[in-house]
mmCIF file of C-alpha atoms and ligand atoms in Angstrom:
data_model
loop_
_atom_site.group_PDB
_atom_site.id
_atom_site.type_symbol
_atom_site.label_atom_id
_atom_site.label_comp_id
_atom_site.label_asym_id
_atom_site.label_seq_id
_atom_site.Cartn_x
_atom_site.Cartn_y
_atom_site.Cartn_z
ATOM 1 C CA MET A 1 31.115 -26.955 26.529
ATOM 2 C CA THR A 2 27.922 -24.956 27.194
ATOM 3 C CA ALA A 3 25.281 -25.796 29.756
ATOM 4 C CA LEU A 4 22.946 -23.589 27.328
ATOM 5 C CA ALA A 5 21.604 -25.199 23.868
ATOM 6 C CA PRO A 6 22.694 -23.017 20.892
ATOM 7 C CA GLU A 7 18.915 -21.936 20.712
ATOM 8 C CA GLY A 8 18.946 -21.228 24.787
ATOM 9 C CA ARG A 9 18.467 -17.619 25.829
ATOM 10 C CA ILE A 10 20.690 -16.024 28.598
ATOM 11 C CA LEU A 11 19.659 -12.779 30.347
ATOM 12 C CA GLY A 12 22.612 -10.696 31.914
ATOM 13 C CA ILE A 13 21.984 -7.917 34.335
ATOM 14 C CA GLU A 14 24.548 -5.184 35.285
ATOM 15 C CA THR A 15 24.034 -2.872 37.987
ATOM 16 C CA SER A 16 27.377 -2.708 39.870
ATOM 17 C CA CYS A 17 27.858 0.871 39.452
ATOM 18 C CA ASP A 18 26.001 3.836 37.742
ATOM 19 C CA GLU A 19 24.723 1.931 34.353
ATOM 20 C CA THR A 20 21.400 -0.148 34.673
ATOM 21 C CA SER A 21 21.894 -2.483 31.734
ATOM 22 C CA ALA A 22 20.349 -5.852 30.540
ATOM 23 C CA ALA A 23 21.213 -8.193 27.526
ATOM 24 C CA VAL A 24 19.978 -11.374 26.207
ATOM 25 C CA LEU A 25 22.269 -13.931 24.216
ATOM 26 C CA ASP A 26 21.798 -17.222 22.873
ATOM 27 C CA GLY A 27 23.615 -20.238 23.674
ATOM 28 C CA ARG A 28 25.957 -19.582 20.821
ATOM 29 C CA GLY A 29 27.071 -15.989 22.269
ATOM 30 C CA ALA A 30 25.029 -13.828 19.775
ATOM 31 C CA LEU A 31 23.663 -10.486 20.788
ATOM 32 C CA LEU A 32 20.035 -10.745 20.582
ATOM 33 C CA GLY A 33 18.835 -7.612 22.474
ATOM 34 C CA HIS A 34 21.009 -4.776 24.704
ATOM 35 C CA VAL A 35 19.856 -1.939 26.573
ATOM 36 C CA ILE A 36 22.260 0.302 28.897
ATOM 37 C CA LEU A 37 20.776 3.111 30.880
ATOM 38 C CA SER A 38 23.356 5.609 31.945
ATOM 39 C CA GLN A 39 22.519 7.550 34.906
ATOM 40 C CA ASP A 40 23.306 11.016 34.411
ATOM 41 C CA VAL A 41 22.470 12.241 37.728
ATOM 42 C CA HIS A 42 25.925 11.792 39.147
ATOM 43 C CA GLU A 43 26.944 14.507 36.734
ATOM 44 C CA VAL A 44 25.806 16.914 39.006
ATOM 45 C CA TYR A 45 27.729 15.720 42.158
ATOM 46 C CA GLY A 46 30.897 15.224 39.973
ATOM 47 C CA GLY A 47 31.073 11.377 40.916
ATOM 48 C CA VAL A 48 28.680 8.196 41.550
ATOM 49 C CA VAL A 49 26.477 8.900 44.824
ATOM 50 C CA PRO A 50 26.026 5.135 46.076
ATOM 51 C CA GLU A 51 22.778 5.685 47.555
ATOM 52 C CA LEU A 52 21.320 7.628 44.360
ATOM 53 C CA ALA A 53 22.982 4.774 42.195
ATOM 54 C CA ALA A 54 20.956 2.087 43.880
ATOM 55 C CA ARG A 55 17.758 4.024 43.657
ATOM 56 C CA HIS A 56 17.959 4.562 40.467
ATOM 57 C CA HIS A 57 18.723 0.969 39.531
ATOM 58 C CA LEU A 58 15.579 -0.212 41.482
ATOM 59 C CA GLN A 59 13.346 2.594 39.457
ATOM 60 C CA ARG A 60 14.571 1.506 36.055
ATOM 61 C CA ILE A 61 15.389 -2.356 36.136
ATOM 62 C CA ASP A 62 11.822 -3.398 35.180
ATOM 63 C CA SER A 63 11.659 -1.287 31.959
ATOM 64 C CA VAL A 64 15.343 -1.887 30.940
ATOM 65 C CA VAL A 65 14.704 -5.808 31.213
ATOM 66 C CA GLU A 66 11.269 -5.287 29.263
ATOM 67 C CA ALA A 67 12.982 -3.308 26.627
ATOM 68 C CA THR A 68 15.660 -5.810 26.210
ATOM 69 C CA LEU A 69 13.404 -8.882 26.034
ATOM 70 C CA ALA A 70 11.354 -6.970 23.448
ATOM 71 C CA GLN A 71 14.201 -5.996 21.318
ATOM 72 C CA ALA A 72 15.294 -9.867 21.452
ATOM 73 C CA GLY A 73 11.823 -10.713 20.278
ATOM 74 C CA ILE A 74 11.308 -13.089 23.480
ATOM 75 C CA ASP A 75 9.130 -13.080 26.425
ATOM 76 C CA PHE A 76 10.142 -13.598 29.871
ATOM 77 C CA ALA A 77 9.076 -17.276 29.832
ATOM 78 C CA ASP A 78 11.768 -17.863 27.079
ATOM 79 C CA LEU A 79 14.828 -17.018 29.234
ATOM 80 C CA ASP A 80 17.071 -20.321 30.215
ATOM 81 C CA ALA A 81 19.255 -18.745 32.674
ATOM 82 C CA ILE A 82 20.224 -15.505 34.409
ATOM 83 C CA ALA A 83 23.539 -14.109 34.930
ATOM 84 C CA ALA A 84 24.050 -10.928 37.190
ATOM 85 C CA THR A 85 26.792 -9.402 38.365
ATOM 86 C CA ALA A 86 27.686 -10.333 41.933
ATOM 87 C CA GLY A 87 30.906 -7.892 42.603
ATOM 88 C CA PRO A 88 32.991 -5.963 42.716
ATOM 89 C CA GLY A 89 31.095 -3.113 42.827
ATOM 90 C CA LEU A 90 28.786 -0.565 45.019
ATOM 91 C CA VAL A 91 26.913 -2.719 47.614
ATOM 92 C CA GLY A 92 23.704 -1.016 47.317
ATOM 93 C CA ALA A 93 23.557 -1.017 43.552
ATOM 94 C CA LEU A 94 24.795 -4.804 43.042
ATOM 95 C CA LEU A 95 21.910 -5.949 45.230
ATOM 96 C CA VAL A 96 19.086 -4.411 43.374
ATOM 97 C CA GLY A 97 20.277 -6.127 40.087
ATOM 98 C CA PHE A 98 21.525 -9.655 42.056
ATOM 99 C CA THR A 99 18.452 -9.634 43.869
ATOM 100 C CA TRP A 100 16.266 -8.840 41.204
ATOM 101 C CA ALA A 101 17.663 -11.435 39.219
ATOM 102 C CA ARG A 102 17.328 -14.111 41.764
ATOM 103 C CA ALA A 103 13.850 -13.417 42.196
ATOM 104 C CA ALA A 104 13.621 -13.647 38.670
ATOM 105 C CA ALA A 105 15.327 -17.069 38.197
ATOM 106 C CA PHE A 106 13.286 -18.455 40.805
ATOM 107 C CA ALA A 107 9.987 -17.615 39.381
ATOM 108 C CA LEU A 108 11.098 -19.045 36.038
ATOM 109 C CA ASP A 109 12.891 -22.115 37.907
ATOM 110 C CA VAL A 110 16.061 -21.392 35.980
ATOM 111 C CA PRO A 111 19.640 -21.352 37.231
ATOM 112 C CA LEU A 112 20.903 -17.744 38.612
ATOM 113 C CA VAL A 113 24.632 -17.432 37.337
ATOM 114 C CA PRO A 114 26.812 -15.088 39.414
ATOM 115 C CA VAL A 115 29.194 -12.898 37.661
ATOM 116 C CA HIS A 116 32.234 -11.000 38.723
ATOM 117 C CA HIS A 117 32.283 -7.999 36.966
ATOM 118 C CA MET A 118 35.940 -7.711 35.874
ATOM 119 C CA GLU A 119 36.266 -10.904 34.303
ATOM 120 C CA ALA A 120 33.171 -10.051 32.344
ATOM 121 C CA HIS A 121 35.090 -6.865 30.858
ATOM 122 C CA LEU A 122 37.569 -9.459 29.250
ATOM 123 C CA PHE A 123 34.215 -11.351 27.508
ATOM 124 C CA GLY A 124 33.660 -7.664 26.128
ATOM 125 C CA PRO A 125 35.971 -8.258 23.029
ATOM 126 C CA VAL A 126 34.743 -11.702 22.647
ATOM 127 C CA LEU A 127 31.002 -10.459 21.657
ATOM 128 C CA GLU A 128 32.222 -8.970 18.528
ATOM 129 C CA ASP A 129 35.275 -11.000 17.471
ATOM 130 C CA PRO A 130 35.450 -15.096 17.730
ATOM 131 C CA GLU A 131 39.237 -14.776 17.490
ATOM 132 C CA ALA A 132 39.269 -12.977 21.026
ATOM 133 C CA GLU A 133 40.511 -15.880 22.708
ATOM 134 C CA PRO A 134 43.271 -17.363 25.312
ATOM 135 C CA PRO A 135 46.109 -17.161 25.356
ATOM 136 C CA PHE A 136 46.279 -13.310 25.753
ATOM 137 C CA VAL A 137 47.674 -10.730 27.944
ATOM 138 C CA GLY A 138 44.759 -8.980 29.462
ATOM 139 C CA LEU A 139 44.915 -5.162 30.724
ATOM 140 C CA LEU A 140 41.649 -4.248 32.632
ATOM 141 C CA VAL A 141 41.309 -0.767 33.014
ATOM 142 C CA SER A 142 38.167 0.773 34.477
ATOM 143 C CA GLY A 143 37.136 3.279 37.004
ATOM 144 C CA GLY A 144 37.491 0.962 39.727
ATOM 145 C CA HIS A 145 40.267 -1.133 38.954
ATOM 146 C CA THR A 146 43.795 -1.541 37.176
ATOM 147 C CA LEU A 147 44.947 -5.023 36.398
ATOM 148 C CA LEU A 148 47.397 -6.873 34.503
ATOM 149 C CA LEU A 149 47.170 -10.548 33.918
ATOM 150 C CA TYR A 150 47.871 -13.257 31.668
ATOM 151 C CA CYS A 151 45.270 -15.771 30.477
ATOM 152 C CA PRO A 152 46.253 -19.177 29.073
ATOM 153 C CA ALA A 153 42.619 -20.585 29.118
ATOM 154 C CA TRP A 154 39.390 -18.962 30.188
ATOM 155 C CA GLY A 155 38.957 -18.995 33.867
ATOM 156 C CA GLU A 156 42.713 -19.247 34.512
ATOM 157 C CA TYR A 157 44.330 -15.936 35.279
ATOM 158 C CA VAL A 158 48.201 -15.053 36.239
ATOM 159 C CA ARG A 159 48.113 -12.040 38.093
ATOM 160 C CA LEU A 160 50.801 -9.968 37.218
ATOM 161 C CA GLY A 161 50.291 -6.234 38.634
ATOM 162 C CA SER A 162 47.390 -4.071 39.853
ATOM 163 C CA THR A 163 47.429 -0.349 41.263
ATOM 164 C CA ARG A 164 48.447 0.372 44.561
ATOM 165 C CA ASP A 165 46.289 3.371 45.064
ATOM 166 C CA ASP A 166 43.874 5.101 41.998
ATOM 167 C CA ALA A 167 42.647 3.224 39.157
ATOM 168 C CA ALA A 168 43.561 4.440 35.558
ATOM 169 C CA GLY A 169 39.942 5.655 35.231
ATOM 170 C CA GLU A 170 40.042 7.012 38.452
ATOM 171 C CA ALA A 171 42.953 9.432 37.631
ATOM 172 C CA PHE A 172 41.131 10.408 34.623
ATOM 173 C CA ASP A 173 38.208 11.393 36.553
ATOM 174 C CA LYS A 174 40.099 13.391 39.357
ATOM 175 C CA VAL A 175 41.854 15.196 36.694
ATOM 176 C CA ALA A 176 38.675 16.153 35.107
ATOM 177 C CA LYS A 177 37.053 17.131 38.125
ATOM 178 C CA MET A 178 40.174 19.273 38.849
ATOM 179 C CA LEU A 179 39.694 20.977 35.405
ATOM 180 C CA ASP A 180 36.054 21.662 36.246
ATOM 181 C CA LEU A 181 35.121 19.225 33.227
ATOM 182 C CA GLY A 182 32.423 17.108 34.943
ATOM 183 C CA TYR A 183 32.037 13.159 35.527
ATOM 184 C CA PRO A 184 33.074 10.963 33.851
ATOM 185 C CA GLY A 185 36.386 12.339 32.898
ATOM 186 C CA GLY A 186 37.804 9.724 30.594
ATOM 187 C CA PRO A 187 35.787 10.818 27.360
ATOM 188 C CA VAL A 188 36.129 14.888 28.230
ATOM 189 C CA VAL A 189 39.799 14.517 28.785
ATOM 190 C CA SER A 190 40.748 12.514 25.949
ATOM 191 C CA ARG A 191 38.590 14.682 23.921
ATOM 192 C CA LEU A 192 40.558 17.829 25.019
ATOM 193 C CA ALA A 193 43.911 15.872 24.805
ATOM 194 C CA GLU A 194 43.274 15.798 20.764
ATOM 195 C CA GLY A 195 43.478 19.373 20.613
ATOM 196 C CA GLY A 196 46.831 19.320 22.770
ATOM 197 C CA ASP A 197 50.500 18.653 22.285
ATOM 198 C CA PRO A 198 51.313 15.133 24.096
ATOM 199 C CA ALA A 199 55.050 16.551 24.486
ATOM 200 C CA GLY A 200 54.051 19.933 25.373
ATOM 201 C CA ILE A 201 53.952 19.042 29.143
ATOM 202 C CA ARG A 202 55.677 16.286 30.367
ATOM 203 C CA PHE A 203 54.300 14.405 33.080
ATOM 204 C CA PRO A 204 55.937 11.574 35.437
ATOM 205 C CA ARG A 205 55.683 8.258 34.631
ATOM 206 C CA PRO A 206 54.859 6.406 37.923
ATOM 207 C CA MET A 207 56.494 3.251 38.882
ATOM 208 C CA LEU A 208 57.990 3.095 35.342
ATOM 209 C CA SER A 209 61.625 2.856 34.920
ATOM 210 C CA ASN A 210 63.893 1.318 32.766
ATOM 211 C CA ARG A 211 66.161 0.190 35.879
ATOM 212 C CA GLN A 212 63.128 -1.965 36.744
ATOM 213 C CA VAL A 213 63.977 -5.870 36.420
ATOM 214 C CA GLU A 214 61.705 -8.634 37.089
ATOM 215 C CA GLY A 215 61.368 -9.209 40.577
ATOM 216 C CA ASP A 216 61.287 -6.070 41.766
ATOM 217 C CA ALA A 217 58.332 -4.923 43.515
ATOM 218 C CA ASP A 218 57.146 -2.391 41.404
ATOM 219 C CA TYR A 219 57.943 -4.133 37.805
ATOM 220 C CA TRP A 220 54.358 -5.011 37.324
ATOM 221 C CA ASP A 221 52.072 -2.863 39.690
ATOM 222 C CA PHE A 222 50.667 0.668 38.762
ATOM 223 C CA SER A 223 50.174 4.041 40.947
ATOM 224 C CA PHE A 224 48.413 6.819 39.409
ATOM 225 C CA SER A 225 47.824 9.002 42.460
ATOM 226 C CA GLY A 226 51.317 10.961 42.403
ATOM 227 C CA LEU A 227 50.312 11.685 38.802
ATOM 228 C CA LYS A 228 47.099 13.291 39.599
ATOM 229 C CA THR A 229 48.872 15.318 42.330
ATOM 230 C CA ALA A 230 51.812 16.327 39.504
ATOM 231 C CA VAL A 231 48.827 17.638 37.340
ATOM 232 C CA LEU A 232 47.270 19.461 40.317
ATOM 233 C CA ASN A 233 50.880 21.000 41.178
ATOM 234 C CA ARG A 234 50.949 22.314 37.382
ATOM 235 C CA VAL A 235 47.227 23.306 37.084
ATOM 236 C CA ARG A 236 46.905 25.416 40.279
ATOM 237 C CA PRO A 237 49.222 28.226 39.287
ATOM 238 C CA LEU A 238 47.333 28.035 35.671
ATOM 239 C CA GLN A 239 44.321 28.488 37.027
ATOM 240 C CA GLU A 240 45.370 31.025 39.631
ATOM 241 C CA SER A 241 46.732 33.406 36.892
ATOM 242 C CA GLY A 242 43.782 32.733 34.605
ATOM 243 C CA GLU A 243 45.719 30.886 31.864
ATOM 244 C CA ILE A 244 44.511 27.417 32.237
ATOM 245 C CA ASP A 245 42.176 27.602 29.229
ATOM 246 C CA THR A 246 44.910 28.317 26.942
ATOM 247 C CA HIS A 247 46.578 25.127 28.533
ATOM 248 C CA LEU A 248 43.985 22.612 28.885
ATOM 249 C CA GLY A 249 44.514 20.850 25.858
ATOM 250 C CA ASP A 250 48.219 20.533 26.473
ATOM 251 C CA VAL A 251 47.530 19.340 30.191
ATOM 252 C CA ALA A 252 45.145 16.856 28.970
ATOM 253 C CA ALA A 253 47.316 15.379 26.214
ATOM 254 C CA GLY A 254 50.475 15.367 28.560
ATOM 255 C CA PHE A 255 48.316 13.570 31.442
ATOM 256 C CA GLN A 256 46.926 11.078 29.054
ATOM 257 C CA GLU A 257 50.417 10.260 27.529
ATOM 258 C CA ALA A 258 51.787 9.401 31.113
ATOM 259 C CA VAL A 259 48.892 7.163 31.674
ATOM 260 C CA VAL A 260 48.974 5.555 28.237
ATOM 261 C CA ASP A 261 52.688 5.092 28.370
ATOM 262 C CA VAL A 262 52.904 3.402 31.736
ATOM 263 C CA LEU A 263 49.936 1.165 30.793
ATOM 264 C CA VAL A 264 51.338 0.090 27.469
ATOM 265 C CA SER A 265 54.931 -0.297 28.674
ATOM 266 C CA LYS A 266 54.054 -2.898 31.271
ATOM 267 C CA THR A 267 51.344 -4.747 29.021
ATOM 268 C CA MET A 268 54.384 -4.782 26.453
ATOM 269 C CA ARG A 269 56.581 -6.598 29.595
ATOM 270 C CA ALA A 270 53.923 -9.004 29.815
ATOM 271 C CA VAL A 271 53.935 -9.736 25.925
ATOM 272 C CA GLU A 272 57.564 -10.314 26.366
ATOM 273 C CA HIS A 273 57.831 -12.437 29.207
ATOM 274 C CA PHE A 274 54.995 -15.137 27.910
ATOM 275 C CA ASP A 275 56.003 -14.621 24.217
ATOM 276 C CA CYS A 276 52.516 -13.772 23.747
ATOM 277 C CA PRO A 277 52.029 -10.999 21.233
ATOM 278 C CA ARG A 278 47.982 -11.583 21.668
ATOM 279 C CA VAL A 279 46.802 -8.487 23.874
ATOM 280 C CA LEU A 280 43.029 -8.016 25.013
ATOM 281 C CA ILE A 281 41.854 -4.936 26.794
ATOM 282 C CA GLY A 282 38.747 -4.348 28.700
ATOM 283 C CA GLY A 283 36.994 -1.715 30.852
ATOM 284 C CA GLY A 284 36.084 1.935 30.408
ATOM 285 C CA VAL A 285 39.543 3.505 29.761
ATOM 286 C CA SER A 286 40.154 0.863 26.985
ATOM 287 C CA ALA A 287 37.697 2.930 24.827
ATOM 288 C CA ASN A 288 40.552 5.416 24.847
ATOM 289 C CA THR A 289 41.706 5.871 21.102
ATOM 290 C CA ARG A 290 45.150 7.130 22.109
ATOM 291 C CA LEU A 291 45.829 3.885 24.277
ATOM 292 C CA ARG A 292 44.447 1.801 21.387
ATOM 293 C CA ALA A 293 46.570 3.104 18.963
ATOM 294 C CA GLU A 294 49.852 2.952 21.241
ATOM 295 C CA LEU A 295 48.972 -0.728 22.148
ATOM 296 C CA GLU A 296 48.844 -1.555 18.330
ATOM 297 C CA ALA A 297 52.109 0.525 17.641
ATOM 298 C CA ARG A 298 53.959 -1.020 20.098
ATOM 299 C CA LEU A 299 53.003 -4.829 19.925
ATOM 300 C CA PRO A 300 55.469 -6.952 18.206
ATOM 301 C CA GLU A 301 54.885 -8.097 14.378
ATOM 302 C CA GLY A 302 52.278 -10.665 13.790
ATOM 303 C CA GLY A 303 50.653 -9.381 16.955
ATOM 304 C CA ARG A 304 46.768 -8.856 17.569
ATOM 305 C CA LEU A 305 44.823 -6.341 19.746
ATOM 306 C CA PHE A 306 41.508 -7.636 21.152
ATOM 307 C CA ARG A 307 39.366 -4.882 22.071
ATOM 308 C CA ALA A 308 35.401 -4.080 22.074
ATOM 309 C CA SER A 309 33.834 -1.173 20.418
ATOM 310 C CA PRO A 310 33.401 1.789 23.230
ATOM 311 C CA ARG A 311 29.647 0.691 24.062
ATOM 312 C CA LEU A 312 30.760 -3.107 24.810
ATOM 313 C CA SER A 313 33.766 -1.407 26.611
ATOM 314 C CA LEU A 314 32.118 0.330 29.222
ATOM 315 C CA ASP A 315 29.862 -1.314 31.889
ATOM 316 C CA ASN A 316 27.032 -3.132 30.007
ATOM 317 C CA GLY A 317 24.807 -6.336 30.394
ATOM 318 C CA ALA A 318 25.985 -8.144 27.508
ATOM 319 C CA MET A 319 29.312 -8.923 28.927
ATOM 320 C CA ILE A 320 27.659 -10.081 31.927
ATOM 321 C CA ALA A 321 25.476 -12.452 30.114
ATOM 322 C CA ARG A 322 28.494 -13.951 27.929
ATOM 323 C CA ALA A 323 30.740 -14.338 31.009
ATOM 324 C CA GLY A 324 27.355 -15.743 32.673
ATOM 325 C CA LEU A 325 27.646 -18.417 29.747
ATOM 326 C CA PHE A 326 31.286 -19.448 30.250
ATOM 327 C CA ARG A 327 30.556 -19.840 34.000
ATOM 328 C CA LEU A 328 27.010 -21.742 33.543
ATOM 329 C CA GLY A 329 28.895 -24.030 30.894
ATOM 330 C CA ARG A 330 31.167 -24.962 33.925
ATOM 331 C CA GLY A 331 27.962 -25.535 36.191
ATOM 332 C CA GLU A 332 28.770 -22.662 38.403
ATOM 333 C CA VAL A 333 25.338 -21.463 39.446
ATOM 334 C CA ALA A 334 24.298 -19.832 42.629
ATOM 335 C CA ASP A 335 22.977 -21.565 45.750
ATOM 336 C CA ALA A 336 20.885 -20.045 48.429
ATOM 337 C CA ASP A 337 24.019 -18.602 50.294
ATOM 338 C CA THR A 338 25.601 -16.821 47.118
ATOM 339 C CA ALA A 339 25.460 -13.034 48.144
ATOM 340 C CA VAL A 340 26.843 -9.655 46.666
ATOM 341 C CA GLN A 341 30.407 -8.925 47.739
ATOM 342 C CA PRO A 342 31.740 -5.450 46.924
ATOM 343 C CA ASN A 343 35.233 -6.979 46.940
ATOM 344 C CA LEU A 344 34.596 -10.107 45.198
ATOM 345 C CA PRO A 345 37.868 -11.727 44.414
ATOM 346 C CA PHE A 346 38.676 -12.478 41.012
ATOM 347 C CA PRO A 347 37.741 -15.909 39.944
ATOM 348 C CA GLY A 348 40.572 -18.501 38.969
ATOM 349 C CA MET A 349 43.443 -15.891 39.814
ATOM 350 C CA ILE A 350 47.045 -17.311 40.687
ATOM 351 C CA PRO A 351 50.301 -15.559 41.420
ATOM 352 C CA LEU A 352 52.799 -15.275 38.743
ATOM 353 C CA THR A 353 54.883 -17.305 41.242
ATOM 354 C CA SER A 354 52.937 -20.230 40.854
ATOM 355 C CA HIS A 355 52.186 -20.237 37.573
ATOM 356 C CA ALA A 356 54.078 -23.204 35.620
ATOM 357 C CA PRO A 357 54.465 -22.438 31.796
ATOM 358 C CA ASN A 358 53.184 -25.286 29.699
ATOM 359 C CA ALA A 359 52.250 -26.894 32.585
HETATM 360 O O1 KG4 B 1 34.364 -0.234 33.035
HETATM 361 P P1 KG4 B 1 33.722 1.248 33.424
HETATM 362 O O2 KG4 B 1 32.275 1.583 32.527
HETATM 363 O O3 KG4 B 1 33.068 1.216 34.939
HETATM 364 C C1 KG4 B 1 33.658 0.498 35.845
HETATM 365 O O4 KG4 B 1 33.791 -0.426 35.872
HETATM 366 O O5 KG4 B 1 34.770 1.242 36.735
HETATM 367 O O6 KG4 B 1 34.777 2.280 33.590
HETATM 368 C C2 KG4 B 1 34.586 3.582 33.594
HETATM 369 C C3 KG4 B 1 35.791 4.241 33.538
HETATM 370 C C4 KG4 B 1 35.465 5.964 34.015
HETATM 371 O O7 KG4 B 1 36.719 5.957 35.297
HETATM 372 C C5 KG4 B 1 35.885 6.535 32.892
HETATM 373 O O8 KG4 B 1 36.284 8.026 33.072
HETATM 374 C C6 KG4 B 1 36.720 6.111 32.278
HETATM 375 O O9 KG4 B 1 36.191 4.470 32.464
HETATM 376 N N1 KG4 B 1 36.896 6.189 30.545
HETATM 377 C C7 KG4 B 1 37.836 6.494 29.887
HETATM 378 C C8 KG4 B 1 37.050 6.831 28.663
HETATM 379 N N2 KG4 B 1 35.669 6.441 28.481
HETATM 380 C C9 KG4 B 1 35.495 5.798 29.759
HETATM 381 N N3 KG4 B 1 39.294 6.975 30.218
HETATM 382 C C10 KG4 B 1 39.929 7.413 29.266
HETATM 383 N N4 KG4 B 1 39.583 7.475 28.027
HETATM 384 C C11 KG4 B 1 38.269 7.186 27.567
HETATM 385 N N5 KG4 B 1 38.038 7.544 26.456
HETATM 386 ZN ZN1 ZN B 2 33.306 -1.674 35.042
#
C-alpha cells in the first residue's frame, strides 16, 4: 500500500556526501526526472572535504531541483511529498538537503519523509527491475559502509556482517590515493585492473578462511584495512625503484580480486544459510563489473542478481525518492523533532540470533 496515489509526485533529495541530487517519481515508482551533480572540487584534495561539500550543496540545490522538476514537466506546486536523506552521512551536507526539504515541505504543506541513505541503496535496483523484491540477500558496499544482510520483506533486515574497519569503497579510494590516481578510487582502480593479471600478485583475503564456521566472530564480518597495508607494502618498493608503472595493472587487479573474493564468498555463505539464491547489491562499489561478474558466476543455478545501472548504484536522488515512497506508504513522516543524524541507525535491523525463519 502506498499513501501516494499512482499519479502522485514525490521529490527525493540526496546530499549526504559529495553528490547533490534530486529526482521525481510518481506513486508507482516511475522515474520522471533525475539530476545528479557530482562535486569535482574534492578531487584536488584526494577525498571529500566536509565543509566544501556542504557549501557546494547549498550553492546548487535550488538549481538541481529546478532542473529535475523541469525534466519531469511539473511545477513545484505539483509535488505531493518530499523525501530527503536524514543520515548516515556528513552532518553539514545532510543538513543542507534535509533543511531545504523541510522548508519546502512546510511551504507546500506536504509530508516530509526522512530516508536512511543505506536502505535507499537497496532500492536502487528496484527503480529498474520490478522483480527486485524480497526475499533477497543484500550486499551494500559504498565509500562509508560494507553491510551484508538478509531481507525477508521490505523494512525487515537481518544483520549478518559489516566491516570492522574500512569500507570496501574506502579501500579502493585509499589504494588509488597510494598510487596517485586521484579520487574517487573505485572507477580508476577497476579500469586499471582490466589491463592487469588478477593472479599476478596475490593479496590476502582478510577475514576469509575455509576453517571459519558459523558462530565464529569473523564468519560474516569484513575487514579491509589490513589489505590496504598489504598493498602499501607491495607498492612502496616498486615506487622507490621506479618500476611501479609497469606493475600498476597487476597491483590493481590483485587488489580488486581480493576484495571481490571476500565480498562474494561471504555473500554466498548467506545464500546458503537462508537457502535464498536471490542477491541484491547496492552502493558505489556495486557498480564494479568484476564484482557483478563473480557474483553471477558463483550464484547457484536458478539464482538472480539484482543490481542497478552504475548511475543508480552511486549516490542519487532517485533511490531516496523510492525509499521515501516505501516509508511514506507506512505513514512514516517527519515531525518537528526529526533531525539529521550522521550515524543514523539502519531501520528495521535485527540481529541474526533473533531472526526466526518462517516466523
Ligand atoms: O554509494 P556511493 O556513491 O557513496 C557512498 O555512500 O559512500 O559510493 C562511493 C564509493 C567510493 O568509495 C568509490 O570509490 C566506489 O564507491 N566506487 C567503486 C566503483 N565506482 C565507485 N568501487 C569499485 N569499483 C567501481 N567501479
Ligand atoms: Zn551511498
